[in-house]
PDB file of C-alpha atoms in Angstrom:
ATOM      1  CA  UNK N1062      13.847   2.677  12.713  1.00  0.00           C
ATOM      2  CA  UNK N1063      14.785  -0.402  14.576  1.00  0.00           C
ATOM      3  CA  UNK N1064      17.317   0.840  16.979  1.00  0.00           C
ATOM      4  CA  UNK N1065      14.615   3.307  18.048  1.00  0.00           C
ATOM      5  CA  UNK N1066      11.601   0.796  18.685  1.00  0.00           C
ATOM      6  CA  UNK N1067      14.610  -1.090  20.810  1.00  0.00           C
ATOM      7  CA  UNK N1068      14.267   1.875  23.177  1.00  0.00           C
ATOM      8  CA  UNK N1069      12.229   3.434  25.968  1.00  0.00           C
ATOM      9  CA  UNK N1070      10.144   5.210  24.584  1.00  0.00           C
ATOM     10  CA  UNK N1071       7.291   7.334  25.163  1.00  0.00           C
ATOM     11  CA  UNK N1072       4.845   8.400  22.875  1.00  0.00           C
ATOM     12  CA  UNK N1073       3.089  12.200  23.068  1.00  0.00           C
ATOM     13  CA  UNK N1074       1.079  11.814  20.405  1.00  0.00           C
ATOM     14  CA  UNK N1075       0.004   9.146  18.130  1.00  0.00           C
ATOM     15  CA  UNK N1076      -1.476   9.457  14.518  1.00  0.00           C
ATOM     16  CA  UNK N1077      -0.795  13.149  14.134  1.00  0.00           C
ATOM     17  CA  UNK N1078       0.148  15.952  11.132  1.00  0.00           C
ATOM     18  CA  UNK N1079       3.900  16.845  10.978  1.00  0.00           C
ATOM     19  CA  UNK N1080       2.143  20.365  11.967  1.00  0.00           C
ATOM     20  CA  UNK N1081       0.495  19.568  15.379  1.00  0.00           C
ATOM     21  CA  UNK N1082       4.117  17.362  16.431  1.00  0.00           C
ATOM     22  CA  UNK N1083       6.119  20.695  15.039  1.00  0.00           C
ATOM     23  CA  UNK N1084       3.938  23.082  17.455  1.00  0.00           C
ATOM     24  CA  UNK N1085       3.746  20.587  19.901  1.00  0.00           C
ATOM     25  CA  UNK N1086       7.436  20.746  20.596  1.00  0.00           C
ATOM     26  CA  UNK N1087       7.622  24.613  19.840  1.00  0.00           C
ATOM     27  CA  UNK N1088       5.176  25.179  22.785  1.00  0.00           C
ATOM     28  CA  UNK N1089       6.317  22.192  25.436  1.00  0.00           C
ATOM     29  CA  UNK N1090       9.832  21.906  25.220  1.00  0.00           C
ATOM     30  CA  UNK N1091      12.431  23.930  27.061  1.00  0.00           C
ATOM     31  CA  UNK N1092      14.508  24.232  24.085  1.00  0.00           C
ATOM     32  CA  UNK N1093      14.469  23.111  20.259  1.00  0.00           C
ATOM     33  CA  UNK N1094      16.234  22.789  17.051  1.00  0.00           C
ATOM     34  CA  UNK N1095      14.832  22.864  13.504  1.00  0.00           C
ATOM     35  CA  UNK N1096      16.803  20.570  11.382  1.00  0.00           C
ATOM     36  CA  UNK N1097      15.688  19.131   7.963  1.00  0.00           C
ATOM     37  CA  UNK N1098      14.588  15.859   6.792  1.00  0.00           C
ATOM     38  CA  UNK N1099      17.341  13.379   7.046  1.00  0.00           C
ATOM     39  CA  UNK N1100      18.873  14.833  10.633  1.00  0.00           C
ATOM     40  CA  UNK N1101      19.986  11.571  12.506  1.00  0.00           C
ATOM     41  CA  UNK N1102      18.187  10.993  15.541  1.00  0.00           C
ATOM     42  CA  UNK N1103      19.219   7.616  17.338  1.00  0.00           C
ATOM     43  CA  UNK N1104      21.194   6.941  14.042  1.00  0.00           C
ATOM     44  CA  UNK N1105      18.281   6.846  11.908  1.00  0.00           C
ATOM     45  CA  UNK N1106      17.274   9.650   9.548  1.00  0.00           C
ATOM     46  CA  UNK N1107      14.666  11.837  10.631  1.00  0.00           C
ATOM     47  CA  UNK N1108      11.268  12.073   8.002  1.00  0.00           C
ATOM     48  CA  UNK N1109       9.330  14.771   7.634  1.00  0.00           C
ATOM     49  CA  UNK N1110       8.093  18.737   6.659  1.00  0.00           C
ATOM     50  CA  UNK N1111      11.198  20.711   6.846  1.00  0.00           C
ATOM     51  CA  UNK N1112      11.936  22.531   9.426  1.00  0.00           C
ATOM     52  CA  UNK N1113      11.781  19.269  11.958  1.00  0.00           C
ATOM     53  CA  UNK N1114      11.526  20.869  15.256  1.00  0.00           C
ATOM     54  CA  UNK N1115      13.587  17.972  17.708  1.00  0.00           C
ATOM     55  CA  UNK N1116      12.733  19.340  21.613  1.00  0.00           C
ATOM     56  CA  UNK N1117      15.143  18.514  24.308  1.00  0.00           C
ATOM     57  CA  UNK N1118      14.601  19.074  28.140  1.00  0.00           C
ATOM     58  CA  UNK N1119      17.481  18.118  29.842  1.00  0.00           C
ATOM     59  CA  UNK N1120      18.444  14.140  28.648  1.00  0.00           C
ATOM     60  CA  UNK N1121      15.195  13.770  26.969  1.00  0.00           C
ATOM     61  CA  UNK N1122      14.725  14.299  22.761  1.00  0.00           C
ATOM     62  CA  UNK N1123      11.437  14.744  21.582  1.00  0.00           C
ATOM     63  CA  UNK N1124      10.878  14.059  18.053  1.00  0.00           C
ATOM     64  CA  UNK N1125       8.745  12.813  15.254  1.00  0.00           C
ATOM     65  CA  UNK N1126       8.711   9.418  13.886  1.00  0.00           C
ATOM     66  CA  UNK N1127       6.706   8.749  10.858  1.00  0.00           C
ATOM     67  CA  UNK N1128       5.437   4.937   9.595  1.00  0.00           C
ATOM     68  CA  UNK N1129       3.789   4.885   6.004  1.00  0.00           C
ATOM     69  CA  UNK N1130       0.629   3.346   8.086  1.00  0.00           C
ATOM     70  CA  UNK N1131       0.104   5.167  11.043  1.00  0.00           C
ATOM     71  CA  UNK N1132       1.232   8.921  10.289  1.00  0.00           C
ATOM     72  CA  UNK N1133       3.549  10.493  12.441  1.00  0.00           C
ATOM     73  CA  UNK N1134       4.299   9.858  15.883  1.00  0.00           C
ATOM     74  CA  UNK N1135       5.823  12.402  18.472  1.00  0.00           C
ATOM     75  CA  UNK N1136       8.163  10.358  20.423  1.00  0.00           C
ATOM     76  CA  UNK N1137      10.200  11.037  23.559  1.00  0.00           C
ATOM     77  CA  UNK N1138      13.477   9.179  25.006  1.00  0.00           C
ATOM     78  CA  UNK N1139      15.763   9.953  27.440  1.00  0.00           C
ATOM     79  CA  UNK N1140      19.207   9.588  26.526  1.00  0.00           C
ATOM     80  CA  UNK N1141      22.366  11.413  27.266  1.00  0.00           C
ATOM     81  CA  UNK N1142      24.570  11.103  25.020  1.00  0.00           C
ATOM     82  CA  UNK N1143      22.077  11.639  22.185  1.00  0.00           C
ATOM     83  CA  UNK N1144      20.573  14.945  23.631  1.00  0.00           C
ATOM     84  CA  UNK N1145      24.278  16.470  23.935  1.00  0.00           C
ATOM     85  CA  UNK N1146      24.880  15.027  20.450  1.00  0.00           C
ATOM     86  CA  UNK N1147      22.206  17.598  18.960  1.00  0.00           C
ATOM     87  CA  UNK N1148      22.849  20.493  21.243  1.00  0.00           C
ATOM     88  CA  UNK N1149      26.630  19.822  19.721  1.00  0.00           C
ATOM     89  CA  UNK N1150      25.839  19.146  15.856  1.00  0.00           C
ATOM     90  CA  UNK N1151      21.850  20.318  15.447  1.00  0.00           C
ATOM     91  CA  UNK N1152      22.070  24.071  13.120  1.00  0.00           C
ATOM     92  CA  UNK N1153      18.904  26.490  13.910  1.00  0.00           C
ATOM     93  CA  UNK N1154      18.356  26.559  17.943  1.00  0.00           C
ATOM     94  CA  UNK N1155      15.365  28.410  18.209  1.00  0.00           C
ATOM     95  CA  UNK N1156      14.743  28.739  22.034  1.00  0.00           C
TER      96      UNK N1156
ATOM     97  CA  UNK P1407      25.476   3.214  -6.902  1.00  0.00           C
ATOM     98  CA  UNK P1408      23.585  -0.335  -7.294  1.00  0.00           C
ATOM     99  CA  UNK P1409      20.986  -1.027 -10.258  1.00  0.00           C
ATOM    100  CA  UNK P1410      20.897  -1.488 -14.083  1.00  0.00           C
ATOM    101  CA  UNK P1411      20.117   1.522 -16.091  1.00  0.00           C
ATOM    102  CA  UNK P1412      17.696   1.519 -18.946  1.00  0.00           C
ATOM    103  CA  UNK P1413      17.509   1.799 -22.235  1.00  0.00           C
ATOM    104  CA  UNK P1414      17.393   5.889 -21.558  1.00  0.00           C
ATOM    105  CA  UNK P1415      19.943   5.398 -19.110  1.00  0.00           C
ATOM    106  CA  UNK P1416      17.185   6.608 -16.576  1.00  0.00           C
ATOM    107  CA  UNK P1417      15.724   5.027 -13.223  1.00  0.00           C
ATOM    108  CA  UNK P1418      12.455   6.201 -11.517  1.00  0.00           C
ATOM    109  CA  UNK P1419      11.547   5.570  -7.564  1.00  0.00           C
ATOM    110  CA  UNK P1420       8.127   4.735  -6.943  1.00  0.00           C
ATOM    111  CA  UNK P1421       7.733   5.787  -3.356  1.00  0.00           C
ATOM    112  CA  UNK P1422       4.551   3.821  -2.449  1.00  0.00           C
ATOM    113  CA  UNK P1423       2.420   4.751   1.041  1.00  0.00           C
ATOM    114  CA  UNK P1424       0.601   2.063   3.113  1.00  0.00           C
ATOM    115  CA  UNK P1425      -1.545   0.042   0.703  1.00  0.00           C
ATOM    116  CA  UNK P1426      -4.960   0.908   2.761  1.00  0.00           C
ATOM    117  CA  UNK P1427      -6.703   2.827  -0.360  1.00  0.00           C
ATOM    118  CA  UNK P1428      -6.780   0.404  -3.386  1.00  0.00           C
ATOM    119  CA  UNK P1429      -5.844   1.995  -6.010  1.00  0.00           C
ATOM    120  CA  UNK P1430      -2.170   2.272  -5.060  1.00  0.00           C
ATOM    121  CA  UNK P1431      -0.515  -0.935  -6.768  1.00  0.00           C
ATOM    122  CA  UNK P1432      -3.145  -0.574  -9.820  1.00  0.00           C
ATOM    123  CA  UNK P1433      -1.393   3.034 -10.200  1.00  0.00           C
ATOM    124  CA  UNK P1434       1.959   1.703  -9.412  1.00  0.00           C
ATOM    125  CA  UNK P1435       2.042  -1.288 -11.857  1.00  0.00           C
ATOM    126  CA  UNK P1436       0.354   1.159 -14.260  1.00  0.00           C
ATOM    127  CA  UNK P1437       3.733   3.663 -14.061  1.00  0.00           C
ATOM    128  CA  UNK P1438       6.430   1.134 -14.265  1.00  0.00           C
ATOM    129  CA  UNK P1439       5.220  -0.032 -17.464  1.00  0.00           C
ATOM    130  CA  UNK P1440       4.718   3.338 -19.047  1.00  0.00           C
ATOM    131  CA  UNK P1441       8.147   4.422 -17.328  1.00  0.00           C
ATOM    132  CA  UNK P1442       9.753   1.143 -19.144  1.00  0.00           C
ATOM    133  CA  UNK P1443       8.359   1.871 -22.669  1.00  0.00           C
ATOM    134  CA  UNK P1444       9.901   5.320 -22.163  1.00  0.00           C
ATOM    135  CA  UNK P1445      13.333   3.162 -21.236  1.00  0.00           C
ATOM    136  CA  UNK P1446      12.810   4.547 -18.059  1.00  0.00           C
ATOM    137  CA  UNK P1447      13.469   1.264 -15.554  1.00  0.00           C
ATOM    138  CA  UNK P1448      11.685   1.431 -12.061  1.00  0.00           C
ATOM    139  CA  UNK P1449      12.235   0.699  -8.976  1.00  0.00           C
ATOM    140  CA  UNK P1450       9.755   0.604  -5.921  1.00  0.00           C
ATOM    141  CA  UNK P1451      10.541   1.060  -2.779  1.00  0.00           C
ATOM    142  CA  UNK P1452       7.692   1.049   0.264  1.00  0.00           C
ATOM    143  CA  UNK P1453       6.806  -0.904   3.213  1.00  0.00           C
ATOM    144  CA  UNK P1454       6.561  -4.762   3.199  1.00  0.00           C
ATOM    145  CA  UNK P1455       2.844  -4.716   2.441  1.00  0.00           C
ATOM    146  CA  UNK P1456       3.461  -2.229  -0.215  1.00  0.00           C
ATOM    147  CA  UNK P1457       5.880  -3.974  -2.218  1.00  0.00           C
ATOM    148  CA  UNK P1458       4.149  -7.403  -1.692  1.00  0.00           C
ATOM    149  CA  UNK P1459       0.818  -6.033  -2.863  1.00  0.00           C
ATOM    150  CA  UNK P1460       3.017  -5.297  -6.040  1.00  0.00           C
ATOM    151  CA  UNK P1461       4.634  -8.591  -6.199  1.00  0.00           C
ATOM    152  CA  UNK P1462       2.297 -10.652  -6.064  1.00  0.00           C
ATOM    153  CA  UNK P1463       0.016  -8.207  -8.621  1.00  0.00           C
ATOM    154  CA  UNK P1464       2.932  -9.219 -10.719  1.00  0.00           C
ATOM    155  CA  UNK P1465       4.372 -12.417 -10.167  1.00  0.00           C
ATOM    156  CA  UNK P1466       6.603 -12.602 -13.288  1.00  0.00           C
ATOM    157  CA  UNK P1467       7.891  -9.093 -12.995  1.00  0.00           C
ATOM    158  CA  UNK P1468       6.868  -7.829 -16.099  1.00  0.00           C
ATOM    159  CA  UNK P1469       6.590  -4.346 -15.049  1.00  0.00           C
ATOM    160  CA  UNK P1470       8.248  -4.053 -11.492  1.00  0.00           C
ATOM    161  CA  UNK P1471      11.759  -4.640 -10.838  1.00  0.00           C
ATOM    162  CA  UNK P1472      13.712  -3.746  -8.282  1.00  0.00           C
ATOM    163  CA  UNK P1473      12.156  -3.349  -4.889  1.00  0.00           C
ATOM    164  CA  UNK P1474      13.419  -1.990  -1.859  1.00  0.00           C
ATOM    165  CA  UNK P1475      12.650  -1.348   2.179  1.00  0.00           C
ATOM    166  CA  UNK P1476      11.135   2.518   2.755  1.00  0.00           C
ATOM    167  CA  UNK P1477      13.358   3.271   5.756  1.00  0.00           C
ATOM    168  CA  UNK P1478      16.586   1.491   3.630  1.00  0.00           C
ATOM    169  CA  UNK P1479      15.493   3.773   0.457  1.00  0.00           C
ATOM    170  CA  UNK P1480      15.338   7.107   3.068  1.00  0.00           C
ATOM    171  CA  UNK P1481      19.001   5.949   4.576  1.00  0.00           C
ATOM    172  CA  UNK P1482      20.462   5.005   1.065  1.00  0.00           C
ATOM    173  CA  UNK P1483      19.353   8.553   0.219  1.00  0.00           C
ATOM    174  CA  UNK P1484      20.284  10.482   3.609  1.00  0.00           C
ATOM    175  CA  UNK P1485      24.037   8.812   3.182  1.00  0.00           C
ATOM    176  CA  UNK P1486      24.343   9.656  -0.519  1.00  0.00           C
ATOM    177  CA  UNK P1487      24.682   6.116  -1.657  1.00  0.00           C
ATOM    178  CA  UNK P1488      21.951   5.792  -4.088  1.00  0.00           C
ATOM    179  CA  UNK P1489      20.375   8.660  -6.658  1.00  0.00           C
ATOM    180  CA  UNK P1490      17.769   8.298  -8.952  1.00  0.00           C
ATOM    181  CA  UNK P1491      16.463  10.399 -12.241  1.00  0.00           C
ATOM    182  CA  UNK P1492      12.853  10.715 -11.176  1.00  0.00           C
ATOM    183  CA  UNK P1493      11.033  10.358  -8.058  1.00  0.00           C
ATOM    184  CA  UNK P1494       7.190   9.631  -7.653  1.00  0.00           C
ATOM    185  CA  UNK P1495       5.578   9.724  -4.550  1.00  0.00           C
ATOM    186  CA  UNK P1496       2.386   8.065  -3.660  1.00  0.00           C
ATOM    187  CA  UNK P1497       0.325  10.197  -1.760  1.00  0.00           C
ATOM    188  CA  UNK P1498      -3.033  10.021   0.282  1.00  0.00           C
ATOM    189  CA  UNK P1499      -1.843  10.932   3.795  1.00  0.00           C
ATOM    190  CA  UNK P1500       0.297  13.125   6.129  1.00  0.00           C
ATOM    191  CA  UNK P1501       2.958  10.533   6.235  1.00  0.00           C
ATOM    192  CA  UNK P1502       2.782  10.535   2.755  1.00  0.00           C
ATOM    193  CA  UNK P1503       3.703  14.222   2.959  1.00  0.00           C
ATOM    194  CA  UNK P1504       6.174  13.782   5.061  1.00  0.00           C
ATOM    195  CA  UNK P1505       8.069  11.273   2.743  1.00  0.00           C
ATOM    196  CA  UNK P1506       7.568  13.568  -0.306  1.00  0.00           C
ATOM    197  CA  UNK P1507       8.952  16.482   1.473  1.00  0.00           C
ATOM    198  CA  UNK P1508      11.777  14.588   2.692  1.00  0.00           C
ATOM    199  CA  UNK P1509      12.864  12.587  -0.511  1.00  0.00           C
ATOM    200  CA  UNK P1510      12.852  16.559  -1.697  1.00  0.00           C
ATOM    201  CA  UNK P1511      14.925  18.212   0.838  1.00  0.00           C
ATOM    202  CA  UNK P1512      17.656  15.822   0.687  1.00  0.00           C
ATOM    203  CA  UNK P1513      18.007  15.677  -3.307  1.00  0.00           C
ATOM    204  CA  UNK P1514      16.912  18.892  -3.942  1.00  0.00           C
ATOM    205  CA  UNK P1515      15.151  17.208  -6.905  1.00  0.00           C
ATOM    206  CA  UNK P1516      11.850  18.080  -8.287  1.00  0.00           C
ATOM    207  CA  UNK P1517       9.350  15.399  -6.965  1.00  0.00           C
ATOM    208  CA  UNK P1518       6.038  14.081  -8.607  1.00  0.00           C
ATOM    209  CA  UNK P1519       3.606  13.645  -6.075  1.00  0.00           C
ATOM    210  CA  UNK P1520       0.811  11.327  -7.021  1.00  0.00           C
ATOM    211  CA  UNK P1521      -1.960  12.441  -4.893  1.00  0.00           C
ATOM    212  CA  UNK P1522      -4.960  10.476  -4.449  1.00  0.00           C
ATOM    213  CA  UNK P1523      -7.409   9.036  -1.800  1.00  0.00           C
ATOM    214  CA  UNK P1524     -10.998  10.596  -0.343  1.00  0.00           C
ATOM    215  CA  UNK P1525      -8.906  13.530   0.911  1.00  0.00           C
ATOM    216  CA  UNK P1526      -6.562  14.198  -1.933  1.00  0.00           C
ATOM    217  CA  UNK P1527      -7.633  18.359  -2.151  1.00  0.00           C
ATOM    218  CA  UNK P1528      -6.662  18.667   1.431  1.00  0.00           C
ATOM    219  CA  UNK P1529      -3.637  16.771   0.623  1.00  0.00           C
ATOM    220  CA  UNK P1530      -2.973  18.697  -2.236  1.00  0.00           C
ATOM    221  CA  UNK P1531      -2.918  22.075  -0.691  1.00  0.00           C
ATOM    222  CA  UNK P1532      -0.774  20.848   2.465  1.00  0.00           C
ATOM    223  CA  UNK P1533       1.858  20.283   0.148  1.00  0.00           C
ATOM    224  CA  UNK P1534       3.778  23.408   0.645  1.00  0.00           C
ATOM    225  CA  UNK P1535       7.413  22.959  -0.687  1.00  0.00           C
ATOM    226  CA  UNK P1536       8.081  22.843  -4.629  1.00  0.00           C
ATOM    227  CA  UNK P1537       7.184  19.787  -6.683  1.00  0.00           C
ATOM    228  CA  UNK P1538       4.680  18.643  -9.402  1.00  0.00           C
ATOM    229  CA  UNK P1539       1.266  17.162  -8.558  1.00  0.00           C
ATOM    230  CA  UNK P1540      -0.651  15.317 -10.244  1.00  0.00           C
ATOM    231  CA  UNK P1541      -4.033  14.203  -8.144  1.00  0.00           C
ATOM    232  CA  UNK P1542      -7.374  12.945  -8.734  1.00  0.00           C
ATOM    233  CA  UNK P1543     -10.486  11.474  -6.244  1.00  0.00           C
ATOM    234  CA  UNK P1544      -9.306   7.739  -6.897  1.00  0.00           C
ATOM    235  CA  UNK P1545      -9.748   5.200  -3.997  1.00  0.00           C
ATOM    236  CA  UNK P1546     -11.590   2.254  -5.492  1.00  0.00           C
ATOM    237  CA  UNK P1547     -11.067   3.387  -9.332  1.00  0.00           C
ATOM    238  CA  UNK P1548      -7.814   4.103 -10.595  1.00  0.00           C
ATOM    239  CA  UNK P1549      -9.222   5.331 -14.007  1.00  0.00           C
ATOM    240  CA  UNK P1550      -8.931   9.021 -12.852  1.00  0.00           C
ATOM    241  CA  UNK P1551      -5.948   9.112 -11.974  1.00  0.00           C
ATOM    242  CA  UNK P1552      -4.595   6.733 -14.569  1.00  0.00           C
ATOM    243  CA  UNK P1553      -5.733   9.986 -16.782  1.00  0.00           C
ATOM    244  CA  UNK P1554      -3.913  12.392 -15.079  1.00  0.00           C
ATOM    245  CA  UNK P1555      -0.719  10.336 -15.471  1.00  0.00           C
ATOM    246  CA  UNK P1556      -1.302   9.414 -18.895  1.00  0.00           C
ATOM    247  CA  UNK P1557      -1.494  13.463 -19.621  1.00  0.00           C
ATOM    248  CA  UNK P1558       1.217  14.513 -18.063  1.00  0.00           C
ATOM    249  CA  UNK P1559       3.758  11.631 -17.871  1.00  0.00           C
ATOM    250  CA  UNK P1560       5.285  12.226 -21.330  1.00  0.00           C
ATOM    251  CA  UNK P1561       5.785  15.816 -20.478  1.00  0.00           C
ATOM    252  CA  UNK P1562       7.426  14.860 -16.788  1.00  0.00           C
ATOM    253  CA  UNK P1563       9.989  12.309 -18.237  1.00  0.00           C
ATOM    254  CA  UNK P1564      10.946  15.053 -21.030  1.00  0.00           C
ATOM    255  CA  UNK P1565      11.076  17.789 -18.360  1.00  0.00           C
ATOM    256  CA  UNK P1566      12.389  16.294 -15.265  1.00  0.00           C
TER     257      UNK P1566
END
């Protein structure tokens, strides 16, 4: 995921399950959408447990990013055009 | 769809994890030459210190083949561009889990996940979403789980 280490980013949490980033963004964000692995986020396909919970709160997309090394990390990034991209394509809002 | 099919007209991924525990490229040289003498070719696709802990195991390619970048191998798969007859993913951490499940969603294939590593029980039972497993406590000695495979491998490439 190039494009996305090419961004702002910030990471929430580092070295954690798919669980803890799934609940994480159940219980923090203001809304979410479960999609399933493959979802593009930042043009990249998304990796992990199906359903992928991807938060948004206003501009900013939460979501997790997994490396083979270091497990999977929940990211944030403010962007735009990306968060109305999901609230316009992303099936299964969920709050 | 790029590759040369065997003599089965079958190919096998070998999704490998990060190279930490050390039986990984033992197991994964192991497969690809059982999977050729089936006629099954394979191809192995992980990180770069995956696949360079294979090539360099095997430096005249004599039982890997084609290798290719994780994230390319995800994308290839996401965008429909590239299919493959069986797909065997090495296990021994959540991210490992996390590629399993998603090589499984987006083929709807059944997966083998090779699960091994101190923690492979608690691996094991995260593993929620339908595939086969095959796992054994191997970290420094592959002979465990060079059993398992060699007990059920005939029956996977028959079944699969």
């Amino acid at each position: 995921m190039g494009c996305i280490e090419s961004l702002k980013y910030e990471i929430i949490l580092r070295g954690a399950s798919f669980k803890e980033c799934r609940d994480y963004v159940r219980a923090h964000c203001s809304e979410y959408y479960d999609v399933q692995p493959g979802f593009r986020i930042f043009e990249k396909a998304v990796i992990g447990v199906p359903p992928i919970s991807i938060g948004l709160d206003g501009d900013t997309v939460t979501f997790p990013y997994t490396k083979p090394c270091y497990g999977t990390f929940l990211m944030r990034i403010d962007d735009h055009e990306e968060a109305e991209r999901i609230r316009h394509i992303a099936p299964g809002k969920k709050k | 769809m790029s590759g040369v099919k065997g003599a089965a007209g079958k190919q096998a991924v070998l999704v490998l994890g990060c190279p930490q525990v050390p039986v990984q490229t033992s197991i994964a040289l192991y497969l690809a030459a059982h999977l050729r003498k089936k006629g099954v070719v394979p191809v192995i696709a992980g990180n770069r210190a995956a696949r360079l802990n294979a090539e360099v195991s095997d430096p005249d390619r004599h039982y890997t083949g084609e290798t290719m970048d994780l994230d390319r191998f995800i994308e290839d798969l996401a965008a429909d561009r590239r299919k493959f007859d069986y797909y065997f993913i090495f296990i021994h951490n959540d991210a490992g889990i996390s590629y399993a499940a998603t090589v499984q969603s987006i083929t709807g294939a059944t997966v083998v996940a090779l699960i091994y590593g101190e923690h492979f029980e608690e691996m094991a039972d995260a593993i929620e979403f339908p595939c086969e497993k095959i796992a054994a406590k191997a970290v420094h000695n592959p002979m465990p789980l060079k059993k398992k495979i060699d007990e059920v491998l005939p029956w996977v490439v028959s079944n699969l």
